[in-house]
Structure formats: structure tokens, C-alpha cells
Amino acid sequence: MTDQPDLLVKPDGLTVMLMASGFMLDLKAPDATGMPIEDVARALAYQPRWAGATRTFYSVAEHSIMVSRLVPAPLALAGLLHDADEAITGDIVSVVKVLIGRDHLKARLEPIKRALERRFGFRGDLAAVKHADLVCMATELRDLLPPAWMEWGHLPEPVPQTIDPVGPDRAYALFLERYEEVKHLGRQAEPRAPGKRRAGR
């Protein structure tokens, strides 16, 4: 059971993110305490990789499951949730990050990332996860994107297995199944400060 918001204060739709369960995350002071993992799973399952440029719909959730299986076993939860913040921001493709400014985006989104790390007990910014992320990117380019004469020299070799997209509903279920398998690898969530309230259902 999550805390109820202060019924005398209506959350601001310009700064508070409404999730599928009804959970509300204040982006000005993000506290993800009590956010259901189903909110993350659903958002990522319906979020396309590559801004939807793949030949077949391929979700961030499927990508995340793949990353979780490529990292060393103790890092599987971190791999699964490495893009959890995209449940809030959407998948901002790398070229747009470069256009806007990676450092600027990172600074603005860092509080959201940290709130989700605290909520689900995973570690962010791990080198092994980043490498697995790039392996997945290389595999996606091979299997899902149109051939293109572009420089991808920063990418490692793809995995031998071919990606076979499953669609959003199946991806949602698989993400939750994988979470149940690896959630024990997370550290305990940080306690909330006494008296602190958050917007929630």
C-alpha cells in the first residue's frame, strides 16, 4: 500500500509524471518510494528502441532483458533496470542526446535515475552494463535496422543469436518474469526521511 498524496494539494501536471498504476512522481523532487515495478515494465515494454526505426517493433523492455543476460550474473538486476529512467523520459536516442548536450541531460535527469536506483536497489553506471548495452546495440543494428553506410566503430561484436521481437504485451510479461528472477540481487532500498510524503496513489 503506497502513501496517499495530500488531498488538499493537487499535483501539478506540468511537473508530476503520472504512471500506469496511478503512481505520481514529482520530477522536481523525485521520490520513487512505493513505485510498482509494473509501472517500469509497462512503460519500457511500450517504448520503442531506436525511435521506432526498427523494421519490427522492438521495445526497451526486450533490450533490457537482453542486457541483463549478458552481464555477469551478480549484475543482472542492474542490467535489467539500466534504462529504468526511460519509463519516465522515454528513450532519447543517442544522436538527440548529442544535439541537446549529454552533460546537460545527465545533470537534469540524474535525480530521477538516483530515485529509481534507491527504489529498486540497483547500481547505475557500471562498466560491465555499459559494455553489454553496446553489444545489444550492435546486435540490434545487425538484426533490426536497415543497412546503412555509417561509422559504428565504437561498437563491440554482436552476439551470435538473432533477435526475434515478441511485441509489447509479451515483453511486459517477460520483463516482470526476469525481475522476479533477479530482484534478490538488489540492495535494500534506502529508508525515507521521517515525515516525508510523496505524491502517490
C-alpha positions as MATLAB code, in Angstrom:
seq = 'MTDQPDLLVKPDGLTVMLMASGFMLDLKAPDATGMPIEDVARALAYQPRWAGATRTFYSVAEHSIMVSRLVPAPLALAGLLHDADEAITGDIVSVVKVLIGRDHLKARLEPIKRALERRFGFRGDLAAVKHADLVCMATELRDLLPPAWMEWGHLPEPVPQTIDPVGPDRAYALFLERYEEVKHLGRQAEPRAPGKRRAGR';
ca = [
       0.000    0.000    0.000;
       1.552    3.319   -1.043;
       1.145    6.631    0.724;
      -1.677    8.891   -0.320;
      -0.919   12.405   -1.528;
      -2.002   15.384    0.482;
      -5.620   15.656   -0.655;
      -5.552   19.422   -0.158;
      -2.737   19.846   -2.691;
      -3.437   18.800   -6.277;
      -0.237   17.626   -8.052;
       0.955   19.853  -10.897;
       0.549   18.109  -14.227;
       3.465   20.136  -15.609;
       5.994   18.684  -13.176;
       4.454   15.424  -11.908;
       4.627   12.247  -14.005;
       1.548   10.013  -13.929;
       2.336    6.296  -14.253;
       0.071    3.490  -15.450;
      -0.820    2.381  -11.904;
      -1.758    5.901  -10.863;
       1.568    6.439   -9.101;
       2.759   10.036   -9.394;
       6.417   11.033   -9.469;
       7.300   14.656   -8.777;
      10.156   15.371  -11.182;
      11.221   18.454   -9.224;
      11.885   16.320   -6.139;
      11.724   12.691   -7.306;
      10.940   10.069   -4.671;
      10.081    6.701   -6.204;
       9.299    5.044   -2.865;
       6.451    2.611   -3.472;
       6.516    2.809   -7.262;
       5.364   -0.593   -8.605;
       7.818   -2.422  -10.848;
       4.836   -2.953  -13.167;
       4.950    0.771  -13.992;
       8.523    0.439  -15.205;
       7.798   -2.794  -17.075;
       4.769   -1.404  -18.880;
       6.412    1.856  -19.908;
       9.520    0.105  -21.228;
       7.501   -2.613  -22.998;
       5.594    0.024  -24.972;
       8.673    2.189  -25.586;
      10.349    1.538  -28.961;
      14.109    1.345  -29.306;
      15.764    3.466  -31.997;
      12.845    5.942  -32.008;
      10.755    3.307  -33.774;
      13.110    2.967  -36.770;
      13.343   -0.830  -36.456;
      11.739   -2.985  -39.150;
       9.614   -4.663  -36.456;
       8.538   -3.108  -33.154;
      11.265   -3.742  -30.599;
      10.906   -2.421  -27.082;
      13.260   -1.052  -24.481;
      11.986   -3.849  -22.218;
      13.287   -6.525  -24.594;
      16.591   -4.688  -24.878;
      16.816   -4.520  -21.070;
      16.187   -8.254  -20.681;
      18.944   -8.953  -23.177;
      21.387   -6.707  -21.286;
      20.512   -8.498  -18.034;
      21.506  -11.823  -19.595;
      24.816  -10.562  -20.994;
      26.268   -9.053  -17.805;
      27.904  -11.123  -15.056;
      25.176  -12.833  -13.011;
      25.576  -10.607   -9.897;
      24.831   -7.554  -12.074;
      21.669   -8.933  -13.695;
      19.334   -6.585  -11.807;
      21.454   -3.579  -12.763;
      21.384   -4.782  -16.359;
      17.619   -5.219  -16.361;
      16.980   -1.769  -14.877;
      19.783    0.217  -16.517;
      17.196    2.079  -18.636;
      14.539    2.325  -15.910;
      14.591    6.118  -16.137;
      13.288    5.793  -19.708;
       9.973    4.783  -18.133;
       9.843    8.495  -17.253;
      11.784   10.205  -20.045;
      11.196    7.913  -22.992;
      14.104    6.512  -24.994;
      16.104    9.566  -26.050;
      18.254    8.330  -28.918;
      21.988    8.982  -28.750;
      22.089   11.460  -31.644;
      19.470   13.630  -29.894;
      21.465   13.450  -26.648;
      24.483   14.739  -28.548;
      22.389   17.519  -30.108;
      20.962   18.670  -26.769;
      24.166   18.049  -24.835;
      24.920   14.837  -22.952;
      26.274   16.604  -19.879;
      23.229   18.875  -19.684;
      20.809   15.962  -19.960;
      22.736   13.877  -17.454;
      22.697   16.653  -14.880;
      18.966   17.280  -15.265;
      17.962   13.613  -15.196;
      20.371   12.442  -12.504;
      17.871   12.898   -9.611;
      15.341   10.671  -11.403;
      17.951    7.986  -12.007;
      19.050    8.049   -8.381;
      15.453    7.882   -7.119;
      14.846    4.744   -9.183;
      18.134    3.193   -8.054;
      17.133    3.741   -4.431;
      13.642    2.358   -5.004;
      14.691   -0.864   -6.712;
      18.107   -1.310   -5.120;
      20.296   -1.464   -8.214;
      23.585    0.188   -9.128;
      23.834    2.542  -12.069;
      26.721    3.496  -14.353;
      28.544    0.159  -14.267;
      31.176   -0.525  -16.928;
      30.026   -4.124  -17.467;
      26.439   -2.973  -18.017;
      27.545   -0.278  -20.456;
      29.540   -2.847  -22.441;
      26.543   -5.215  -22.584;
      24.395   -2.272  -23.670;
      26.737   -1.660  -26.605;
      26.758   -5.358  -27.536;
      22.960   -5.210  -27.664;
      23.128   -2.071  -29.783;
      25.423   -3.810  -32.266;
      23.092   -6.809  -32.383;
      20.047   -4.605  -32.901;
      21.800   -2.822  -35.770;
      22.509   -6.162  -37.424;
      19.074   -7.708  -36.909;
      16.534   -4.881  -36.770;
      17.787   -1.763  -38.556;
      18.133   -1.179  -42.300;
      21.643   -1.489  -43.740;
      23.370    1.881  -43.665;
      26.777    3.205  -44.685;
      27.620    4.707  -41.299;
      30.561    4.612  -38.925;
      29.879    2.389  -35.900;
      33.483    1.844  -34.887;
      32.773    2.260  -31.170;
      30.600   -0.860  -31.050;
      31.764   -4.343  -29.991;
      30.846   -7.512  -31.854;
      27.156   -8.550  -31.708;
      26.041  -11.801  -30.126;
      25.600  -14.819  -32.450;
      21.890  -15.246  -31.624;
      19.380  -13.379  -33.780;
      16.897  -11.043  -32.097;
      13.271  -12.125  -32.609;
      10.998   -9.339  -31.256;
       7.988  -10.508  -29.242;
       5.801   -7.394  -29.096;
       4.842   -5.185  -26.138;
       2.461   -7.444  -24.218;
       4.850  -10.394  -24.195;
       7.791   -8.104  -23.437;
       5.913   -6.755  -20.412;
       5.388  -10.271  -19.059;
       8.968  -11.332  -19.755;
      10.362   -8.235  -18.072;
       8.383   -8.977  -14.909;
       9.460  -12.623  -15.004;
      13.093  -11.590  -15.294;
      12.663   -9.102  -12.451;
      11.360  -11.861  -10.187;
      14.431  -13.927  -11.080;
      16.967  -11.218  -10.262;
      15.393   -8.859   -7.719;
      17.182  -10.642   -4.858;
      20.422   -9.176   -6.215;
      19.398   -5.657   -5.256;
      20.461   -3.847   -2.147;
      17.855   -2.775    0.378;
      16.087    0.435   -0.547;
      17.207    3.490    1.390;
      14.787    4.476    4.172;
      12.677    7.546    3.606;
      13.276   10.538    5.836;
      10.777   10.716    8.753;
       7.662   12.659    7.934;
       8.395   12.855    4.208;
       5.397   12.467    1.943;
       5.265   11.907   -1.802;
       2.647   12.018   -4.486;
       1.251    8.546   -4.988;
      -1.918    6.551   -5.272;
];
